[in-house]
Coordinates of C-alpha atoms in Angstrom, one line a residue:
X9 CA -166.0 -12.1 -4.6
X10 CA -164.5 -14.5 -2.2
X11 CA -161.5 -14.1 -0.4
X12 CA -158.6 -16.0 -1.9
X13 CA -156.1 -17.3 0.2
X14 CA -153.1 -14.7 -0.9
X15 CA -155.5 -12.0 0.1
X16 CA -156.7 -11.1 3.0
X17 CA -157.7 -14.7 4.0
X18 CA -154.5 -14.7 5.6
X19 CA -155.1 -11.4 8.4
X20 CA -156.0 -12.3 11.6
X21 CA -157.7 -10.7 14.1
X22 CA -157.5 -9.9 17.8
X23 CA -159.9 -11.5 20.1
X24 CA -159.7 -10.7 23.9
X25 CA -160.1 -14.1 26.0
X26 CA -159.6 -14.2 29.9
X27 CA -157.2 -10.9 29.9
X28 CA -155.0 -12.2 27.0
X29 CA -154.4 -11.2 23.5
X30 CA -154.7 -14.7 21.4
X31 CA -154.6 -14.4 17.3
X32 CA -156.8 -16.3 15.4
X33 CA -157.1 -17.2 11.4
X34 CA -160.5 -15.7 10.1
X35 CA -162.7 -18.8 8.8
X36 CA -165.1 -16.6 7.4
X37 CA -165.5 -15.6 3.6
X38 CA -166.5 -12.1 3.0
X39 CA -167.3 -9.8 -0.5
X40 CA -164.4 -7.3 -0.3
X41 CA -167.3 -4.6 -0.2
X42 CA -168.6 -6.5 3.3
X43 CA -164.8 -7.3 4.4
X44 CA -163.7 -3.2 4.3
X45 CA -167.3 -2.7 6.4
X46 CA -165.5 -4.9 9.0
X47 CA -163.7 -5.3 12.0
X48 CA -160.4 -7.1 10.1
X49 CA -159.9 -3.3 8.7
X50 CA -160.5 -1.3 12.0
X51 CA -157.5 -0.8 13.7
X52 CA -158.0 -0.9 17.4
X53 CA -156.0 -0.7 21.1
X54 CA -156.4 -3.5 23.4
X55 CA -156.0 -2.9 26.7
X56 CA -154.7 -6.7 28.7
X57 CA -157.4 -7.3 31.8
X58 CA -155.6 -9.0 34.2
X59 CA -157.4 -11.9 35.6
X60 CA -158.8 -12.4 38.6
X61 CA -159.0 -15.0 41.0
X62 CA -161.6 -17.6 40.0
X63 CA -160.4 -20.8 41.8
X64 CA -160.7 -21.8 45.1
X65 CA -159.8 -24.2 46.8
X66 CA -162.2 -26.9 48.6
X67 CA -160.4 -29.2 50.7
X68 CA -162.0 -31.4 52.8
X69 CA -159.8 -31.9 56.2
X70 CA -161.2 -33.9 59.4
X71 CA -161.1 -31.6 62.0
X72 CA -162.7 -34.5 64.3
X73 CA -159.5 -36.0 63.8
X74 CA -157.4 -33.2 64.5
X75 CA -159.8 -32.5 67.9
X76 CA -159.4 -36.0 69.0
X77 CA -155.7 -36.1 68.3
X78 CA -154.4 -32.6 68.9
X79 CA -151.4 -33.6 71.2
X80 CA -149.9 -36.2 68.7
X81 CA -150.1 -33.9 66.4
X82 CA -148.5 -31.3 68.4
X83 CA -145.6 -33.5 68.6
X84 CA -145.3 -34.2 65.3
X85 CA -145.6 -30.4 64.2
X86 CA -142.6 -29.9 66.3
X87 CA -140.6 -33.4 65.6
X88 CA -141.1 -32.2 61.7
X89 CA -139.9 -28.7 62.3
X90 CA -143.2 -27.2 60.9
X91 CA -145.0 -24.1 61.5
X92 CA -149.1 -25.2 62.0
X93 CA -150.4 -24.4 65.0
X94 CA -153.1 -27.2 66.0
X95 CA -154.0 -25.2 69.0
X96 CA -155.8 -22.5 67.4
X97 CA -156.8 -24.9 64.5
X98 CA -158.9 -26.5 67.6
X99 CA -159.8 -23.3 69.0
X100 CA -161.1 -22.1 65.6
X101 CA -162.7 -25.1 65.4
X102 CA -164.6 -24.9 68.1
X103 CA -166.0 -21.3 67.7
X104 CA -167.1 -22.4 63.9
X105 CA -169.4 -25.5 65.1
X106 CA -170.7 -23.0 68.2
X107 CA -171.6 -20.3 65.3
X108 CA -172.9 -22.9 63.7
X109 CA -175.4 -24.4 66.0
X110 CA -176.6 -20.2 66.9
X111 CA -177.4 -20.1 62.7
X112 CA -179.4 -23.0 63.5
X113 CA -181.0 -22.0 66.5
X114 CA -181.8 -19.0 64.6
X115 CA -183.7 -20.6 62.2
X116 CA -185.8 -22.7 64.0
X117 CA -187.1 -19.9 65.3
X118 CA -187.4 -18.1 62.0
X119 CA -189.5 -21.1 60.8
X120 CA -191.4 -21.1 63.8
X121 CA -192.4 -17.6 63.4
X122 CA -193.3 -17.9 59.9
X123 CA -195.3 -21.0 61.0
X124 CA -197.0 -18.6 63.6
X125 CA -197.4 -16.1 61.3
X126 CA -199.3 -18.2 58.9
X127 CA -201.7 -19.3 61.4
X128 CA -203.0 -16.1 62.5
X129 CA -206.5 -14.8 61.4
X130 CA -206.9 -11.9 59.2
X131 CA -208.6 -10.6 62.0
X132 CA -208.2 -6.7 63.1
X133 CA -207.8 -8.0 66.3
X134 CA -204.8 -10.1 65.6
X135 CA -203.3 -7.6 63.6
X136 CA -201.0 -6.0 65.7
X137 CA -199.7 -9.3 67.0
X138 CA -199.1 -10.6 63.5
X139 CA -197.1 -6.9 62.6
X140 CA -194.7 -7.9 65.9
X141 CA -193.7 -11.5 64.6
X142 CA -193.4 -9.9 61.0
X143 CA -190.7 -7.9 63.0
X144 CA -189.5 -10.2 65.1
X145 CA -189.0 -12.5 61.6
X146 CA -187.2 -9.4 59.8
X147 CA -184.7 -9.2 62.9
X148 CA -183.8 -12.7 62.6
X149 CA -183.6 -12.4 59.2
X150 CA -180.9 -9.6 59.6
X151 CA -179.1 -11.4 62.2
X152 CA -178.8 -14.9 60.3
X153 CA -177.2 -12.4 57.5
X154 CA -174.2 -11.5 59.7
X155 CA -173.9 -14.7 61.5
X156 CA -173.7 -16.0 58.5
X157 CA -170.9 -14.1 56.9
X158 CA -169.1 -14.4 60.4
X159 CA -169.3 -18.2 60.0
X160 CA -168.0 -18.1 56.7
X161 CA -164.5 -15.8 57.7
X162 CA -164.5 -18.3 60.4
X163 CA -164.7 -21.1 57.9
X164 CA -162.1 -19.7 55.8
X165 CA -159.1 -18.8 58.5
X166 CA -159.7 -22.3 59.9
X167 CA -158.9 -24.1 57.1
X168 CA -156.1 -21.5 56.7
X169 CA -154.3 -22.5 59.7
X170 CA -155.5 -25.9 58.9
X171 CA -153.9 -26.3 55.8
X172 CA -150.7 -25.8 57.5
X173 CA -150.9 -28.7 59.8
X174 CA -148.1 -31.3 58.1
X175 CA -149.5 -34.9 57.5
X176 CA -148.5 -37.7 59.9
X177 CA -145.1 -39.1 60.3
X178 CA -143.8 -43.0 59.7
X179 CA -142.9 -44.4 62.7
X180 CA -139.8 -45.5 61.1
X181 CA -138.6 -42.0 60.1
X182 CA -135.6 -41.1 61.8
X183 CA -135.7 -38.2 63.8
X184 CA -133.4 -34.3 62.9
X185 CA -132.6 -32.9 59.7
X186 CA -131.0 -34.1 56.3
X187 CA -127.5 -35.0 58.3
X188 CA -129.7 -37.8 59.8
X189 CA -131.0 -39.5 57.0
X190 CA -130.8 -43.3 57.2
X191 CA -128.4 -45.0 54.8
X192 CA -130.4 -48.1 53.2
X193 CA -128.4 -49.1 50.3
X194 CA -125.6 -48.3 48.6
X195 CA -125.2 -49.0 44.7
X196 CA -121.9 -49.0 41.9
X197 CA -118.0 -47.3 43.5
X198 CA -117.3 -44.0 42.6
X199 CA -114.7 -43.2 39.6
X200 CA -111.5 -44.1 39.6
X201 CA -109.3 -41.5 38.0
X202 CA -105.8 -41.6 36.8
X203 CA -106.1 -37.8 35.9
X204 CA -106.8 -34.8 37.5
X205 CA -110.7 -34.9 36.8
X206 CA -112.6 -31.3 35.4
X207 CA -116.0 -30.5 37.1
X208 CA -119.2 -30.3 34.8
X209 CA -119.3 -26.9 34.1
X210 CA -115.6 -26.8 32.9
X211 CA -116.5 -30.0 30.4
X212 CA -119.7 -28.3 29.2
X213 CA -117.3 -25.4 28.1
X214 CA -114.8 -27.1 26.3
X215 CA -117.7 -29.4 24.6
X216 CA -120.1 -26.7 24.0
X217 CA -122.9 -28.2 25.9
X218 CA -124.2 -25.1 28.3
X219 CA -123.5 -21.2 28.0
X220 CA -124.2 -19.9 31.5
X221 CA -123.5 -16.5 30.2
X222 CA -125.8 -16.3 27.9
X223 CA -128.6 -17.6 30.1
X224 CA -127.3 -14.8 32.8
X225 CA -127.7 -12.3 30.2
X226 CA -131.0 -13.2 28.3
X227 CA -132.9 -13.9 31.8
X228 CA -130.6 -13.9 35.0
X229 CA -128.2 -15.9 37.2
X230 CA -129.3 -19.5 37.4
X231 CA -130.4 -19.3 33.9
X232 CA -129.0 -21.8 31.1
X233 CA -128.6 -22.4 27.1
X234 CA -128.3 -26.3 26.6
X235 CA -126.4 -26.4 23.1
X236 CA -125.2 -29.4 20.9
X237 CA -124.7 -32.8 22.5
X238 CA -126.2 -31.6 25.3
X239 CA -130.0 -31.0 23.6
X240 CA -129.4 -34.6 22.2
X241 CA -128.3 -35.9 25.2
X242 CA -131.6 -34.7 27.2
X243 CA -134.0 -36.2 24.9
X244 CA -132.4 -39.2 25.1
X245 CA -132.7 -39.3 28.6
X246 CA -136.3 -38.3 28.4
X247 CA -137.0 -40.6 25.8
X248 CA -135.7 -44.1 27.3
X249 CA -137.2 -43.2 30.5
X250 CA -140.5 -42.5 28.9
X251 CA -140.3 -45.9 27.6
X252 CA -139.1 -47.7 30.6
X253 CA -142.6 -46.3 32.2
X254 CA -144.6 -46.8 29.6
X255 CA -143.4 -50.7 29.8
X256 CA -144.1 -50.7 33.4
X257 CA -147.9 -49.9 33.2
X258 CA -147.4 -45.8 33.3
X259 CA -150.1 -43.2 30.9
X260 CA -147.7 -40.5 29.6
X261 CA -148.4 -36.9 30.1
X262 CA -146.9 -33.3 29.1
X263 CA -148.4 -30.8 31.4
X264 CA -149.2 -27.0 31.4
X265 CA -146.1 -25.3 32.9
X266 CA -149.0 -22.9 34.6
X267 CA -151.5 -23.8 37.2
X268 CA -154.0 -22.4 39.5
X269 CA -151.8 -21.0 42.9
X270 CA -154.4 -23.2 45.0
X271 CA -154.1 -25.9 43.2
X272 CA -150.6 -25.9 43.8
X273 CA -151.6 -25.5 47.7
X274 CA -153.4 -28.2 47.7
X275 CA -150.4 -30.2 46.5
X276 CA -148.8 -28.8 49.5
X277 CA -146.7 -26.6 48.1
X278 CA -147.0 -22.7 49.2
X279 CA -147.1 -20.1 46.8
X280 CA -148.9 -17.3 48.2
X281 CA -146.6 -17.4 50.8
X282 CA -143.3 -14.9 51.7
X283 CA -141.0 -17.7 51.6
X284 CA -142.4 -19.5 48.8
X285 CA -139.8 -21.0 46.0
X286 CA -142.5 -20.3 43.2
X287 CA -142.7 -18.1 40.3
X288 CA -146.0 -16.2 40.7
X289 CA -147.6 -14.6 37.8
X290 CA -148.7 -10.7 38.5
X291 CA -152.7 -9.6 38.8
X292 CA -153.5 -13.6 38.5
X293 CA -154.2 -16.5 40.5
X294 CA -151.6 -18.2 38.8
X295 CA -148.4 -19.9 39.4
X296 CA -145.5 -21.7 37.4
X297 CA -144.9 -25.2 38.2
X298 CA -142.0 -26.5 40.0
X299 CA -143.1 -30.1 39.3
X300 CA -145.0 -31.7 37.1
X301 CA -146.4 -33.7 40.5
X302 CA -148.9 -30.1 40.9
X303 CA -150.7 -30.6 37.3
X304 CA -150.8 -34.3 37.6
X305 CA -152.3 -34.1 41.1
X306 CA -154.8 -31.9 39.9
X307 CA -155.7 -34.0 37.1
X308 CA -158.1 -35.3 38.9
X309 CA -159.6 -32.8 41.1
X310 CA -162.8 -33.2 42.6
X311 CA -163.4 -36.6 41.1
X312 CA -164.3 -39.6 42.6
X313 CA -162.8 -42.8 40.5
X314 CA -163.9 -46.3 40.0
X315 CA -162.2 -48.4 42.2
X316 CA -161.3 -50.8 39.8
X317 CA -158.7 -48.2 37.8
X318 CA -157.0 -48.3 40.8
X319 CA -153.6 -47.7 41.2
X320 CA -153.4 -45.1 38.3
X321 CA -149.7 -44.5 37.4
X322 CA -149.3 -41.0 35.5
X323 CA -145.7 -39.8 34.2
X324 CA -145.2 -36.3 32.7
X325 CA -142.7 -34.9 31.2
X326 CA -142.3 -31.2 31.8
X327 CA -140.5 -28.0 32.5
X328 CA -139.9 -27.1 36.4
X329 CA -139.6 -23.4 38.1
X330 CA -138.0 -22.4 40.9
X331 CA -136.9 -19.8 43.1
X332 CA -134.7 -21.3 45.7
X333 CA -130.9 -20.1 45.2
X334 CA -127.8 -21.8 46.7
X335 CA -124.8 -20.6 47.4
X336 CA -121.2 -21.4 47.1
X337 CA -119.5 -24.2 44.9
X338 CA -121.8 -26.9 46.5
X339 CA -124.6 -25.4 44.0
X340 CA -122.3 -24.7 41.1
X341 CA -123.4 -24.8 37.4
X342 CA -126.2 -27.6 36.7
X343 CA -126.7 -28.7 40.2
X344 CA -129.4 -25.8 40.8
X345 CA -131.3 -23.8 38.5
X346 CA -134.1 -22.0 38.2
X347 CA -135.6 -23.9 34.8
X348 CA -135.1 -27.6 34.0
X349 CA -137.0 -30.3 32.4
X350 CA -137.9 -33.4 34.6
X351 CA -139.8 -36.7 34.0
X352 CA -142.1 -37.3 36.8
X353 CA -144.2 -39.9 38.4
X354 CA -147.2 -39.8 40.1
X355 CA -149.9 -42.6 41.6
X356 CA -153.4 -42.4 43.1
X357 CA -154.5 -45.5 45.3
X358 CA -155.7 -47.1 47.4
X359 CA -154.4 -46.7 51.2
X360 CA -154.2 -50.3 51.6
X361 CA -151.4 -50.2 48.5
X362 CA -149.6 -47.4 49.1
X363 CA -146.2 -48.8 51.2
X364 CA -145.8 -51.3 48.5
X365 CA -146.1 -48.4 45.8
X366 CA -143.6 -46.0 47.3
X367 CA -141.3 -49.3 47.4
X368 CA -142.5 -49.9 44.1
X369 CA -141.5 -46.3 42.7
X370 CA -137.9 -46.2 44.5
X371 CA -137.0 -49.7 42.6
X372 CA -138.0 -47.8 39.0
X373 CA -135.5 -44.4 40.1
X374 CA -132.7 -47.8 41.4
X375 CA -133.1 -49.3 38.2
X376 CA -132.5 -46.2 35.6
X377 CA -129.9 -45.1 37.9
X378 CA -128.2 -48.7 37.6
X379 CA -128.4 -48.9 34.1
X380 CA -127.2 -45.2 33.8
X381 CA -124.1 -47.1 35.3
X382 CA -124.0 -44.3 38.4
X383 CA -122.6 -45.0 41.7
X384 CA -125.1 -43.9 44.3
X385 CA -127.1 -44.6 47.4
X386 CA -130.7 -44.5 49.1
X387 CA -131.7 -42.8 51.8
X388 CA -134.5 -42.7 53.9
X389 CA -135.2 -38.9 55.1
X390 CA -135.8 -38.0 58.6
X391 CA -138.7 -35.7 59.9
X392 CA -137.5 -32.8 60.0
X393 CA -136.3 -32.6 56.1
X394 CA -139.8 -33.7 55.4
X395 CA -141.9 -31.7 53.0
X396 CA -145.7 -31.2 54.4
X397 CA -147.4 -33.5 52.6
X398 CA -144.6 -36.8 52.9
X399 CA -145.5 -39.5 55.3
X400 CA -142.5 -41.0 54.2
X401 CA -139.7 -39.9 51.7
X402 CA -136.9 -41.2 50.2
X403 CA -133.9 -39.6 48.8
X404 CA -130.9 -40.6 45.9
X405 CA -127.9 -38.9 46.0
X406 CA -125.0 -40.2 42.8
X407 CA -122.0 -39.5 43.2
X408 CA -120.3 -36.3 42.3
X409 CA -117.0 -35.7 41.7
X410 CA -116.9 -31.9 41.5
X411 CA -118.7 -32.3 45.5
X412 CA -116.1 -35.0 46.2
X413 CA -119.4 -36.5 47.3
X414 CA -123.1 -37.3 47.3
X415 CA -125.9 -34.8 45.4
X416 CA -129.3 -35.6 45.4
X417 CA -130.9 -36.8 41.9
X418 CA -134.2 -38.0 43.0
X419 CA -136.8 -38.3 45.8
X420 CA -139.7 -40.6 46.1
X421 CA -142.8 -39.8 48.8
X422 CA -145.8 -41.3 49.8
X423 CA -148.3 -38.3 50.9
X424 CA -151.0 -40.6 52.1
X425 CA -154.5 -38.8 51.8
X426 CA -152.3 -35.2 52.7
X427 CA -153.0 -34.4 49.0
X428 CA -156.4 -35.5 48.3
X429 CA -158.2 -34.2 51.2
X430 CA -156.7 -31.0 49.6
X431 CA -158.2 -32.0 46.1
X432 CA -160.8 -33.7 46.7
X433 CA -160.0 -36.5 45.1
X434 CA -161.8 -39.8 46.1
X435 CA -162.6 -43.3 45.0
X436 CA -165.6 -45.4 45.6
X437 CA -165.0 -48.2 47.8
X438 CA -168.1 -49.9 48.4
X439 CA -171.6 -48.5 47.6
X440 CA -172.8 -45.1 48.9
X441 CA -169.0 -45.3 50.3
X442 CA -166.4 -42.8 48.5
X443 CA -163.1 -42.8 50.6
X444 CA -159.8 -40.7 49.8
X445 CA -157.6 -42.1 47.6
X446 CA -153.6 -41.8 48.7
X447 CA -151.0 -40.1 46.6
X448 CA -147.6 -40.8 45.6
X449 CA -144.7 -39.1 43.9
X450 CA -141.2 -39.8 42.5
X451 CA -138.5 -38.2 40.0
X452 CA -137.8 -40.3 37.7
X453 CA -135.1 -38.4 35.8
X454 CA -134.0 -34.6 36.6
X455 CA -132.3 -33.9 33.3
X456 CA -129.4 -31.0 35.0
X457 CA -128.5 -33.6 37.4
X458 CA -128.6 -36.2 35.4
X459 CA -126.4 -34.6 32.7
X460 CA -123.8 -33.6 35.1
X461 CA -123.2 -36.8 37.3
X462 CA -122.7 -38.3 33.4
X463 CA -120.2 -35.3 32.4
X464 CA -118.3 -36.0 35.8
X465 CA -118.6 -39.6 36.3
X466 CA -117.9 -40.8 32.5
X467 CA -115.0 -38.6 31.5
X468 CA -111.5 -40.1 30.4
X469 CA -108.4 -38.3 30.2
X470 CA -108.6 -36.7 27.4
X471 CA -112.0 -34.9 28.2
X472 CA -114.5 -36.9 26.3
X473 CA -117.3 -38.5 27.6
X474 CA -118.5 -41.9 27.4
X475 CA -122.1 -42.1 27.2
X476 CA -124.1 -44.9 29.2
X477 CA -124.6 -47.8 27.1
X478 CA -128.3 -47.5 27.7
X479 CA -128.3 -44.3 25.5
X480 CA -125.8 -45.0 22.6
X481 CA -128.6 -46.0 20.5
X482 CA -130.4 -42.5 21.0
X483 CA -127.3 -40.6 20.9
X484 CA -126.4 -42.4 18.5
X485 CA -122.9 -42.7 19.2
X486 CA -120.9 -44.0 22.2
X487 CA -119.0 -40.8 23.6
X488 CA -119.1 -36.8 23.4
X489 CA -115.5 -36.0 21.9
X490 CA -113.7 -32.9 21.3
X491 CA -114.1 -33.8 17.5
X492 CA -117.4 -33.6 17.8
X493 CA -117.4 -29.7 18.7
X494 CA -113.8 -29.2 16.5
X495 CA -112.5 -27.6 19.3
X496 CA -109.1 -28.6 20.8
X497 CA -108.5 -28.6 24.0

C-alpha cells in the first residue's frame, strides 16, 4: 500500500554529497513490504570526507608588462609598503620562457625523428639505424616528461610571487600611511551636548539592543547578540539602502557567506596566508567571506561580457568574517567585530569609465550618510594604507563621540584590472578583441558602525534615541525610548 503522509513518508534519509551530510524528503512511494527491504530502515554510520581542493586559480597577469616596467614597479612596491618582490618575479620569468623554448626545441626534434623514422625502408639493412632513432625518440620523450613538470612548478611559483605584486598607484595618492590621508570634504558639525553624553555600548545596555556577554559566551570575544530595537533598526538600514540602489540602476544580491580560498585571492585578499584576517574552513579549500565584494567578484569568473551590459552595478547584502582584533577603547563594543552584516557595492567596466564610477560610488556612501543626518568627512587614502588591489581608495570616517573623533564607516576603491586579470573576467571590445574589464567596490552601509554613530550622535538627555528621519517610516516610530524596553534608567 502506499505510503501516506503520517507514515513513514515523512523519514528522511542520509545522502553523502561533497563530504557533507545533507537530509532529504523521500519522493518515492514504496509497499511497506519493499519499504522494510530498504535503505530508509537500515541504520548506518557516516563517516564526513573532507573535501579537497578542486579550485584553482587561473589568472592571467602580463609579465611583459612587469619585464618592461620592473623599476616603476619597484618603487611603487616600496611607496605602498608591500611585500612582492618584482625582482625575482622577472627572474622567474625569465627561466619559465627559457624552459619553454628547450620544450620546444625538444619537440622539433621529436617530430623530426618520427618524420625520419617513417621514412625509413623495412629494409634489414636499415634496421639498426631505424632501432637508434626509436631510442633516440624514447629519450626525448622521457626528457620532454620532466621538462615539462619543471616548467609547470616554474609556472606555478611565478605566478605565486606574482600575485603579490600590488596594482599601480594614482598619481594623485598622497604618499605614508593612514595619518596622511588627504582631507577632501567635510560634511554636517558634530553634536552638541548639554549632558554628559554615554558611549554606544553603555546605551545598547540600558535599551537592550546588544548583549556582548552572551556573544563572548556562545562563540568568543568580539562576538554579539543584536536584541530588540536594535534587530529592527538593522533591517531598516538594510532595507532603505537596498532601495536607494535599486533606484539608482543597482541588481540586488544575497551571497554565499562561503567561497572558494582562491577565489578570494584573486579578489586580493590573502587567506592562505599566516597573517591573513580570514576565517578558513579545516580539510577544505574554503573560506568565509569578509565582504560580500569576494562573491560578487566572482560572479563572474571566467566570463567574457557583452560590451553593451556595461557598467554592471551589483549590490549584496550579506554577512562579513573577520579575524583582525583591536585593542584598547578605540575598538570598543560595535566598532570591531568579528561578524556583521554589510550592504555592498560592486561594478565591472569599462577602463575608460572607471574614475567617473569610483566618483560615482563615493556620492551614493555621501548621500546615505547625509540623509542619515551624520556629521563626517572624505578622505582620500595615501599609498601606503592601500589594499593590493586599490589604484585609488577613499575613506569616510562619522563622527564619534565615544572616540572624541573620526571612525571609519565606509571605503570606496577602484581596482582597475588588479581583480580581473585575477578572475579572468573580460569583455569584448571590438571583434576577435576581449579586453579586461576594471573593478570597483564600495560600502554602502556597515550595519555595527552604522548603529553606533546613530546611538552616539542621536541621543538626548534622557538616553533615548532619535532615529534619522529617513528611517521612522521603517522603524516605525521616531526615537528608541526607555519605555520601549520598560526599563528605567
Amino acid at each position: 500500500s502506499p505510503l501516506s503522509s503520517s507514515s513513514a513518508a515523512s523519514d528522511v534519509y542520509k545522502r553523502q554529497v561533497r563530504g557533507l551530510l545533507i537530509l532529504e524528503p523521500t519522493m518515492i512511494r514504496l509497499s511497506l513490504t519493499n519499504l522494510k527491504k530498504s535503505r530508509l530502515f537500515q541504520t548506518r554510520h557516516y563517516k564526513t570526507i573532507p573535501q579537497k581542493s578542486s579550485f584553482e586559480l587561473k589568472p592571467q597577469l602580463d609579465f611583459k608588462y612587469f619585464r618592461v616596467n620592473k623599476e616603476e614597479i619597484e618603487k611603487n612596491v616600496k611607496r605602498r609598503k608591500s611585500f612582492g618582490n618584482i625582482h625575482l618575479v622577472i627572474k622567474l620569468y625569465d627561466n619559465w620562457r627559457k624552459m619553454d623554448h628547450t620544450i620546444d626545441t625538444l619537440r622539433k626534434k621529436r617530430n623530426t625523428i618520427a618524420a625520419d623514422i617513417s621514412k625509413l625502408d623495412k629494409s634489414s639493412d636499415l634496421k639498426s639505424q631505424k632501432e637508434e632513432l626509436v631510442q633516440q625518440g624514447k629519450s626525448i620523450k622521457e626528457e620532454l616528461v620532466l621538462k615539462e613538470t619543471e616548467k609547470e612548478k616554474l609556472w606555478k611559483r611565478l605566478l605565486r610571487e606574482g600575485l603579490k605584486i600590488p596594482n599601480n598607484t594614482h598619481p594623485s595618492v598622497p604618499d605614508g600611511d593612514e595619518t596622511n590621508a588627504t582631507v577632501i570634504s567635510v560634511y554636517g558639525k558634530p553634536p552638541i551636548f548639554s549632558f554628559k553624553p554615554k558611549d554606544h555600548v553603555e546605551l545598547a545596555e540600558l535599551h537592550r539592543l546588544v548583549d556582548f556577554q552572551a556573544g563572548s559566551k556562545v562563540t568568543g570575544s568580539k562576538f554579539y547578540y543584536g536584541m530588540n530595537d536594535a534587530v529592527l533598526l538593522e533591517f531598516a538600514l538594510v532595507q532603505w539602502t537596498l532601495s536607494k540602489l535599486k533606484q539608482k540602476g543597482f541588481t540586488l544580491y544575497t551571497t554565499p557567506d562561503i567561497v572558494h580560498q582562491a577565489l578570494a585571492e584573486g579578489c586580493g585578499f590573502r587567506p592562505r596566508s599566516k597573517a591573513s584576517q580570514m576565517y578558513n574552513i579545516r580539510d577544505s579549500d574554503l573560506c568565509l567571506v569578509g565582504t560580500s565584494e569576494i562573491p560578487l567578484g566572482a560572479y563572474h569568473y571566467d566570463t567574457i561580457l557583452p560590451k553593451h551590459e556595461l557598467p554592471i552595478k551589483m549590490a549584496a547584502f550579506s554577512h562579513c568574517f573577520r579575524a583582525e582584533t583591536g585593542v584598547g577603547s578605540a575598538s570598543k563594543g560595535l566598532y570591531r567585530v568579528h561578524q556583521f552584516s554589510k550592504v555592498e557595492m560592486f561594478v565591472l567596466c569599462e577602463p575608460s569609465q572607471s574614475e567617473q564610477l569610483h566618483k560615482d560610488l563615493l556620492d551614493i556612501e555621501i548621500e546615505i550618510l547625509s540623509e542619515l543626518g551624520l556629521h563626517f568627512r572624505v578622505l582620500d587614502m595615501p599609498a601606503g594604507d592601500l589594499g593590493a588591489p586599490a589604484y585609488r581608495k577613499y575613506d569616510i570616517e562619522c563622527w564619534m563621540p565615544f572616540k572624541n573623533g573620526f571612525g571609519e564607516v565606509t571605503s570606496a576603491s577602484n581596482c582597475t584590472d588588479f581583480q580581473s586579470r585575477r578572475l579572468r573576467i573580460r569583455y569584448n571590445a571590438a571583434q576577435n578583441t576581449n579586453l579586461f574589464v576594471h573593478t570597483l567596490n564600495a560600502t554602502a552601509a556597515a550595519i555595527p558602525r552604522l548603529t553606533l554613530a546613530i546611538l552616539e550622535n542621536f541621543q538626548d538627555a534622557d538616553g533615548n534615541i532619535i532615529l534619522p528621519q529617513v528611517l521612522v517610516p521603517l522603524m516605525g516610530k521616531t526615537a528608541i525610548t526607555l519605555h520601549d524596553t520598560k526599563i528605567k534608567p
